[in-house]
C-alpha cells in the first residue's frame, strides 16, 4: 500500500476536553506548537463551546488568534452552532467542524437538540461556511453504536451522510465515538460510502476503547479512506458519551501507516517529544500501544 495519509491531530480539542482540570492558554499554545514541529499539518486546536459545559476549551478564540494562519497548515475548531461559527470566524479560523450524532438520544445528551434540529443547525453552518469560503467538516458521531440506543443502522448513517455532503460539507468524518466498531463493520460502511461519494471527502475518527482502533483504521484504509483523526498519546474521549475514553493514538497510526509503505510526513521522534510534553503538562504519562517500543526504537 503506497499512498499519502492525512493525519488530523485532535488532541488539543478532543484530547483535552475529557481531562480533569484545564491547561492554561500558554500550555495549549505550546502543545499545538509541539505538534506542528513534528510535521503534523492538520490540527483541531479547540472548540467554541460554552466554557460552562466544557471548561477545558475556554479561551479558544484567544488561542486561535495567537496561533494565527500558517502556510500549509490547517487549524480547525469545532463549532456547535451558528454562534460558535461566528466566534470562530471572528478569531480567524478557516476550517470548522460540526457534529451530528447518528441517534436522537445522543443529540439530546450532547447538545440538547433533536435529530431534526441538529441537522438544521449543521446544514445552516455548512451552507454559510461554503458561501463565505470556509471549509466545514461534518462529523457523524456514534456512527456504529450509541451508548444509549445501541447499534446504529448503517443505512441510516449513509442517508445522513448524503444529506450533509449534499449540503456542501467539505468532508464527512465517520466517528466511532465509543470505540464499538469492528473492522468488518468499518469496511462495509466505508466501502459503501466511497462508492456513493468521492473517497477524498471521507475521513474516519476511531476510539480504541475495545482495542480495535488500529484494526479499524486498516479496514478503512482498504476501503479507500486516506484521512484519519487521531490524538497524540491516545488522549481523549467524549464527556457526553459513557465509555468513550481513548482516541486512537497518533503515534500508533503513524507507525501503522508508514510500516505499510504509506507516507505521513510526520517525524516520529518529534511526535514522541510532544507526547512527553503533554504528559508533563497533565502530570501523568500518556502514550499509545506502541509508545514503549517507539520510544526505544524510533530513529
C-alpha positions as a Markdown table, in Angstrom:
| # | Residue | x | y | z |
|---|---|---|---|---|
| 1 | Unk | 0.0 | 0.0 | 0.0 |
| 2 | Unk | 1.6 | 3.3 | -1.1 |
| 3 | Unk | -0.3 | 6.5 | -0.5 |
| 4 | Unk | -0.2 | 9.8 | 1.2 |
| 5 | Unk | -2.1 | 9.7 | 4.5 |
| 6 | Unk | -3.5 | 12.9 | 6.1 |
| 7 | Unk | -3.4 | 12.8 | 9.9 |
| 8 | Unk | -5.8 | 15.3 | 11.6 |
| 9 | Unk | -4.5 | 15.7 | 15.2 |
| 10 | Unk | -7.4 | 16.2 | 17.6 |
| 11 | Unk | -5.5 | 16.1 | 20.9 |
| 12 | Unk | -5.7 | 19.8 | 21.6 |
| 13 | Unk | -9.5 | 19.6 | 21.4 |
| 14 | Unk | -11.0 | 16.1 | 21.7 |
| 15 | Unk | -8.0 | 15.0 | 23.8 |
| 16 | Unk | -8.0 | 17.8 | 26.3 |
| 17 | Unk | -11.8 | 18.2 | 26.7 |
| 18 | Unk | -12.1 | 15.0 | 28.7 |
| 19 | Unk | -9.2 | 15.6 | 31.1 |
| 20 | Unk | -9.6 | 16.5 | 34.7 |
| 21 | Unk | -8.6 | 20.1 | 35.1 |
| 22 | Unk | -7.6 | 22.6 | 32.3 |
| 23 | Unk | -4.4 | 23.6 | 30.8 |
| 24 | Unk | -3.5 | 27.3 | 30.6 |
| 25 | Unk | -3.7 | 29.1 | 27.2 |
| 26 | Unk | 0.1 | 29.2 | 27.3 |
| 27 | Unk | 0.3 | 25.4 | 27.7 |
| 28 | Unk | -2.3 | 24.8 | 25.0 |
| 29 | Unk | -0.3 | 27.1 | 22.6 |
| 30 | Unk | 2.9 | 25.2 | 23.4 |
| 31 | Unk | 1.1 | 21.9 | 22.9 |
| 32 | Unk | -0.1 | 22.9 | 19.4 |
| 33 | Unk | 3.4 | 24.2 | 18.5 |
| 34 | Unk | 5.0 | 20.9 | 19.5 |
| 35 | Unk | 2.5 | 19.0 | 17.3 |
| 36 | Unk | 3.3 | 21.3 | 14.4 |
| 37 | Unk | 7.0 | 20.9 | 15.0 |
| 38 | Unk | 6.6 | 17.2 | 14.4 |
| 39 | Unk | 5.3 | 17.8 | 10.9 |
| 40 | Unk | 1.6 | 17.5 | 11.5 |
| 41 | Unk | -0.2 | 19.8 | 9.2 |
| 42 | Unk | -3.8 | 19.4 | 10.2 |
| 43 | Unk | -4.7 | 20.2 | 13.9 |
| 44 | Unk | -8.0 | 20.6 | 15.6 |
| 45 | Unk | -6.9 | 23.2 | 18.1 |
| 46 | Unk | -10.0 | 23.8 | 20.1 |
| 47 | Unk | -13.8 | 24.3 | 20.2 |
| 48 | Unk | -16.1 | 27.3 | 20.5 |
| 49 | Unk | -18.5 | 25.7 | 23.0 |
| 50 | Unk | -19.8 | 27.1 | 26.3 |
| 51 | Unk | -17.0 | 27.2 | 28.9 |
| 52 | Unk | -19.6 | 26.2 | 31.5 |
| 53 | Unk | -20.2 | 22.9 | 29.6 |
| 54 | Unk | -16.5 | 22.3 | 28.6 |
| 55 | Unk | -14.2 | 24.5 | 30.7 |
| 56 | Unk | -11.1 | 22.9 | 29.2 |
| 57 | Unk | -11.9 | 24.8 | 26.0 |
| 58 | Unk | -12.3 | 28.2 | 27.5 |
| 59 | Unk | -10.4 | 30.9 | 25.6 |
| 60 | Unk | -10.1 | 29.1 | 22.2 |
| 61 | Unk | -10.7 | 32.4 | 20.4 |
| 62 | Unk | -7.6 | 33.8 | 22.1 |
| 63 | Unk | -5.6 | 30.6 | 21.2 |
| 64 | Unk | -6.7 | 30.8 | 17.6 |
| 65 | Unk | -5.6 | 34.5 | 17.3 |
| 66 | Unk | -2.3 | 33.7 | 18.8 |
| 67 | Unk | -1.6 | 30.7 | 16.5 |
| 68 | Unk | -2.7 | 32.8 | 13.5 |
| 69 | Unk | -2.6 | 31.5 | 10.0 |
| 70 | Unk | 0.3 | 29.2 | 8.9 |
| 71 | Unk | 1.2 | 28.4 | 5.3 |
| 72 | Unk | 0.5 | 24.8 | 4.6 |
| 73 | Unk | -1.2 | 24.3 | 7.9 |
| 74 | Unk | -4.9 | 23.7 | 8.6 |
| 75 | Unk | -6.0 | 24.7 | 12.1 |
| 76 | Unk | -9.6 | 23.7 | 12.7 |
| 77 | Unk | -12.1 | 24.2 | 15.5 |
| 78 | Unk | -15.4 | 22.5 | 16.5 |
| 79 | Unk | -18.4 | 24.8 | 16.4 |
| 80 | Unk | -21.7 | 23.6 | 17.9 |
| 81 | Unk | -24.0 | 26.2 | 16.3 |
| 82 | Unk | -24.1 | 29.4 | 14.4 |
| 83 | Unk | -22.9 | 31.5 | 17.3 |
| 84 | Unk | -19.9 | 29.2 | 17.6 |
| 85 | Unk | -19.3 | 29.6 | 13.9 |
| 86 | Unk | -19.3 | 33.4 | 14.2 |
| 87 | Unk | -16.9 | 33.4 | 17.1 |
| 88 | Unk | -14.6 | 31.1 | 15.3 |
| 89 | Unk | -14.8 | 33.2 | 12.1 |
| 90 | Unk | -14.0 | 36.3 | 14.1 |
| 91 | Unk | -11.0 | 34.6 | 15.6 |
| 92 | Unk | -9.7 | 33.8 | 12.1 |
| 93 | Unk | -10.5 | 30.1 | 11.9 |
| 94 | Unk | -10.8 | 28.9 | 8.3 |
| 95 | Unk | -11.9 | 25.3 | 8.9 |
| 96 | Unk | -14.9 | 24.5 | 11.1 |
| 97 | Unk | -16.2 | 21.2 | 12.3 |
| 98 | Unk | -19.9 | 20.5 | 13.0 |
| 99 | Unk | -21.1 | 17.4 | 14.8 |
| 100 | Unk | -24.3 | 15.4 | 14.2 |
| 101 | Unk | -24.9 | 12.4 | 16.3 |
| 102 | Unk | -26.5 | 9.4 | 14.5 |
| 103 | Unk | -29.2 | 8.9 | 17.1 |
| 104 | Unk | -31.9 | 11.0 | 18.6 |
| 105 | Unk | -30.8 | 10.4 | 22.2 |
| 106 | Unk | -27.2 | 11.2 | 21.7 |
| 107 | Unk | -28.1 | 14.5 | 20.1 |
| 108 | Unk | -30.2 | 15.3 | 23.1 |
| 109 | Unk | -27.5 | 14.4 | 25.6 |
| 110 | Unk | -24.8 | 16.2 | 23.6 |
| 111 | Unk | -26.4 | 19.5 | 22.6 |
| 112 | Unk | -30.0 | 19.2 | 23.9 |
| 113 | Unk | -31.4 | 19.2 | 20.4 |
| 114 | Unk | -33.5 | 16.7 | 18.4 |
| 115 | Unk | -32.1 | 15.0 | 15.4 |
| 116 | Unk | -34.0 | 17.2 | 13.0 |
| 117 | Unk | -32.9 | 20.4 | 14.9 |
| 118 | Unk | -29.3 | 19.2 | 14.9 |
| 119 | Unk | -29.4 | 18.6 | 11.1 |
| 120 | Unk | -30.9 | 22.0 | 10.6 |
| 121 | Unk | -28.1 | 23.7 | 12.6 |
| 122 | Unk | -25.4 | 21.7 | 10.7 |
| 123 | Unk | -26.8 | 22.5 | 7.3 |
| 124 | Unk | -27.0 | 26.2 | 8.2 |
| 125 | Unk | -23.4 | 26.3 | 9.3 |
| 126 | Unk | -22.3 | 24.3 | 6.2 |
| 127 | Unk | -24.1 | 26.5 | 3.8 |
| 128 | Unk | -22.9 | 29.7 | 5.4 |
| 129 | Unk | -19.4 | 28.4 | 5.6 |
| 130 | Unk | -19.4 | 27.4 | 1.9 |
| 131 | Unk | -20.8 | 30.9 | 1.0 |
| 132 | Unk | -18.0 | 32.6 | 3.0 |
| 133 | Unk | -15.2 | 30.5 | 1.7 |
| 134 | Unk | -14.6 | 28.3 | 4.8 |
| 135 | Unk | -14.1 | 24.6 | 4.9 |
| 136 | Unk | -16.7 | 22.8 | 7.0 |
| 137 | Unk | -16.1 | 19.3 | 8.2 |
| 138 | Unk | -19.3 | 17.3 | 9.1 |
| 139 | Unk | -18.9 | 14.7 | 11.8 |
| 140 | Unk | -21.4 | 11.8 | 12.2 |
| 141 | Unk | -20.9 | 10.7 | 15.8 |
| 142 | Unk | -21.8 | 7.3 | 17.2 |
| 143 | Unk | -21.9 | 6.1 | 13.6 |
| 144 | Unk | -21.7 | 2.4 | 14.6 |
| 145 | Unk | -23.1 | 2.2 | 18.1 |
| 146 | Unk | -24.7 | 4.6 | 20.5 |
| 147 | Unk | -24.2 | 4.3 | 24.3 |
| 148 | Unk | -28.0 | 5.0 | 24.8 |
| 149 | Unk | -29.7 | 3.3 | 21.8 |
| 150 | Unk | -27.3 | 0.6 | 20.9 |
| 151 | Unk | -26.3 | -0.5 | 17.3 |
| 152 | Unk | -26.9 | 2.1 | 14.6 |
| 153 | Unk | -28.4 | 1.1 | 11.2 |
| 154 | Unk | -25.6 | 1.7 | 8.6 |
| 155 | Unk | -28.3 | 2.6 | 6.0 |
| 156 | Unk | -29.4 | 5.4 | 8.2 |
| 157 | Unk | -25.8 | 6.6 | 8.6 |
| 158 | Unk | -25.4 | 6.6 | 4.8 |
| 159 | Unk | -28.6 | 8.7 | 4.4 |
| 160 | Unk | -27.4 | 11.2 | 6.9 |
| 161 | Unk | -24.0 | 11.3 | 5.2 |
| 162 | Unk | -25.6 | 12.1 | 1.9 |
| 163 | Unk | -27.6 | 14.9 | 3.4 |
| 164 | Unk | -24.5 | 16.5 | 4.9 |
| 165 | Unk | -22.4 | 16.1 | 1.8 |
| 166 | Unk | -25.2 | 17.4 | -0.4 |
| 167 | Unk | -25.4 | 20.5 | 1.8 |
| 168 | Unk | -21.8 | 21.3 | 0.8 |
| 169 | Unk | -19.7 | 19.8 | 3.6 |
| 170 | Unk | -16.0 | 19.8 | 2.6 |
| 171 | Unk | -15.6 | 16.4 | 4.1 |
| 172 | Unk | -17.5 | 13.8 | 6.1 |
| 173 | Unk | -16.0 | 12.2 | 9.1 |
| 174 | Unk | -17.4 | 8.9 | 10.3 |
| 175 | Unk | -16.8 | 8.8 | 14.1 |
| 176 | Unk | -16.8 | 5.6 | 16.2 |
| 177 | Unk | -17.4 | 7.8 | 19.3 |
| 178 | Unk | -17.4 | 5.0 | 21.9 |
| 179 | Unk | -15.0 | 2.6 | 20.1 |
| 180 | Unk | -17.6 | -0.1 | 19.5 |
| 181 | Unk | -17.0 | -0.8 | 15.8 |
| 182 | Unk | -15.2 | -3.8 | 14.4 |
| 183 | Unk | -13.2 | -4.0 | 11.1 |
| 184 | Unk | -15.9 | -5.8 | 9.2 |
| 185 | Unk | -18.4 | -3.1 | 10.0 |
| 186 | Unk | -15.9 | -0.4 | 9.1 |
| 187 | Unk | -15.0 | -1.9 | 5.8 |
| 188 | Unk | -18.7 | -2.5 | 4.9 |
| 189 | Unk | -19.8 | 1.1 | 5.7 |
| 190 | Unk | -16.7 | 2.9 | 4.3 |
| 191 | Unk | -16.7 | 0.9 | 1.1 |
| 192 | Unk | -20.3 | 1.8 | 0.6 |
| 193 | Unk | -19.7 | 5.4 | 1.3 |
| 194 | Unk | -16.7 | 5.5 | -1.0 |
| 195 | Unk | -18.9 | 4.2 | -3.9 |
| 196 | Unk | -21.6 | 6.7 | -3.2 |
| 197 | Unk | -19.3 | 9.8 | -2.7 |
| 198 | Unk | -15.7 | 10.8 | -3.6 |
| 199 | Unk | -13.4 | 9.0 | -1.2 |
| 200 | Unk | -11.3 | 12.2 | -0.9 |
| 201 | Unk | -14.3 | 13.7 | 1.0 |
| 202 | Unk | -14.3 | 10.9 | 3.6 |
| 203 | Unk | -12.4 | 10.6 | 6.8 |
| 204 | Unk | -12.6 | 8.4 | 10.0 |
| 205 | Unk | -12.4 | 9.0 | 13.7 |
| 206 | Unk | -11.8 | 6.0 | 15.9 |
| 207 | Unk | -11.5 | 5.3 | 19.6 |
| 208 | Unk | -9.5 | 2.4 | 21.0 |
| 209 | Unk | -11.9 | 1.5 | 23.8 |
| 210 | Unk | -12.1 | -2.1 | 22.9 |
| 211 | Unk | -8.5 | -2.4 | 21.4 |
| 212 | Unk | -9.8 | -2.3 | 17.8 |
| 213 | Unk | -8.7 | 1.2 | 16.8 |
| 214 | Unk | -5.8 | 0.3 | 14.6 |
| 215 | Unk | -7.6 | -2.7 | 13.1 |
| 216 | Unk | -10.5 | -0.3 | 12.2 |
| 217 | Unk | -8.1 | 2.1 | 10.6 |
| 218 | Unk | -6.6 | -0.7 | 8.5 |
| 219 | Unk | -10.2 | -1.6 | 7.4 |
| 220 | Unk | -10.9 | 2.0 | 6.4 |
| 221 | Unk | -7.6 | 2.2 | 4.5 |
| 222 | Unk | -8.6 | -0.9 | 2.5 |
| 223 | Unk | -11.9 | 0.9 | 1.7 |
| 224 | Unk | -10.0 | 3.9 | 0.2 |
| 225 | Unk | -10.0 | 6.3 | 3.1 |
| 226 | Unk | -6.9 | 8.3 | 3.4 |
| 227 | Unk | -7.7 | 10.8 | 6.1 |
| 228 | Unk | -7.9 | 10.0 | 9.8 |
| 229 | Unk | -8.3 | 11.8 | 13.1 |
| 230 | Unk | -6.0 | 10.7 | 15.9 |
| 231 | Unk | -5.0 | 12.0 | 19.3 |
| 232 | Unk | -1.4 | 12.3 | 20.5 |
| 233 | Unk | -0.7 | 9.8 | 23.3 |
| 234 | Unk | -4.2 | 8.4 | 23.0 |
| 235 | Unk | -5.7 | 11.4 | 24.8 |
| 236 | Unk | -9.4 | 11.9 | 24.8 |
| 237 | Unk | -13.0 | 10.8 | 24.8 |
| 238 | Unk | -16.4 | 12.5 | 24.6 |
| 239 | Unk | -17.6 | 13.8 | 28.0 |
| 240 | Unk | -21.2 | 13.3 | 27.0 |
| 241 | Unk | -20.8 | 9.6 | 25.8 |
| 242 | Unk | -20.3 | 7.0 | 28.5 |
| 243 | Unk | -17.5 | 4.6 | 27.6 |
| 244 | Unk | -15.9 | 6.8 | 25.0 |
| 245 | Unk | -12.4 | 7.1 | 26.6 |
| 246 | Unk | -9.3 | 6.7 | 24.5 |
| 247 | Unk | -8.8 | 8.1 | 21.0 |
| 248 | Unk | -6.6 | 6.0 | 18.8 |
| 249 | Unk | -3.0 | 7.4 | 19.4 |
| 250 | Unk | -1.4 | 9.4 | 16.7 |
| 251 | Unk | 2.0 | 7.7 | 17.1 |
| 252 | Unk | 0.3 | 4.3 | 16.6 |
| 253 | Unk | -1.4 | 5.5 | 13.5 |
| 254 | Unk | 1.7 | 7.0 | 12.0 |
| 255 | Unk | 3.6 | 3.8 | 12.8 |
| 256 | Unk | 1.0 | 1.6 | 11.2 |
| 257 | Unk | 0.7 | 3.7 | 8.0 |
| 258 | Unk | 4.5 | 4.1 | 7.5 |
| 259 | Unk | 5.3 | 0.5 | 8.1 |
| 260 | Unk | 2.7 | -0.4 | 5.4 |
| 261 | Unk | 4.5 | 2.0 | 3.0 |
| 262 | Unk | 2.2 | 5.0 | 3.3 |
| 263 | Unk | 3.6 | 8.5 | 3.8 |
| 264 | Unk | 2.5 | 10.8 | 6.6 |
| 265 | Unk | 5.5 | 13.3 | 6.6 |
| 266 | Unk | 5.4 | 13.2 | 10.4 |
| 267 | Unk | 8.7 | 12.9 | 12.3 |
| 268 | Unk | 8.3 | 10.3 | 14.9 |
| 269 | Unk | 11.0 | 11.5 | 17.4 |
| 270 | Unk | 9.4 | 15.0 | 17.5 |
| 271 | Unk | 6.0 | 13.4 | 17.8 |
| 272 | Unk | 7.2 | 11.5 | 20.9 |
| 273 | Unk | 8.6 | 14.7 | 22.3 |
| 274 | Unk | 5.1 | 16.2 | 22.0 |
| 275 | Unk | 3.7 | 13.2 | 23.9 |
| 276 | Unk | 6.3 | 13.8 | 26.7 |
| 277 | Unk | 5.4 | 17.4 | 26.8 |
| 278 | Unk | 1.6 | 16.8 | 27.3 |
| 279 | Unk | 2.4 | 14.1 | 29.8 |
| 280 | Unk | 4.4 | 16.7 | 31.8 |
| 281 | Unk | 1.6 | 19.2 | 31.5 |
| 282 | Unk | -1.1 | 16.8 | 32.7 |
| 283 | Unk | 1.1 | 15.3 | 35.4 |
| 284 | Unk | 0.6 | 11.7 | 34.2 |
| 285 | Unk | 2.2 | 9.6 | 31.4 |
| 286 | Unk | 0.5 | 9.4 | 28.1 |
| 287 | Unk | 1.2 | 7.1 | 25.1 |
| 288 | Unk | -0.3 | 4.8 | 22.7 |
| 289 | Unk | 0.0 | 1.0 | 22.5 |
| 290 | Unk | 3.4 | 1.2 | 20.7 |
| 291 | Unk | 4.8 | 4.1 | 22.8 |
| 292 | Unk | 7.2 | 1.9 | 24.8 |
| 293 | Unk | 8.6 | 0.3 | 21.7 |
| 294 | Unk | 8.7 | 3.5 | 19.6 |
| 295 | Unk | 10.4 | 5.5 | 22.4 |
| 296 | Unk | 13.3 | 3.0 | 22.2 |
| 297 | Unk | 13.4 | 2.3 | 18.5 |
| 298 | Unk | 12.3 | 5.5 | 16.6 |
| 299 | Unk | 15.2 | 6.9 | 14.7 |
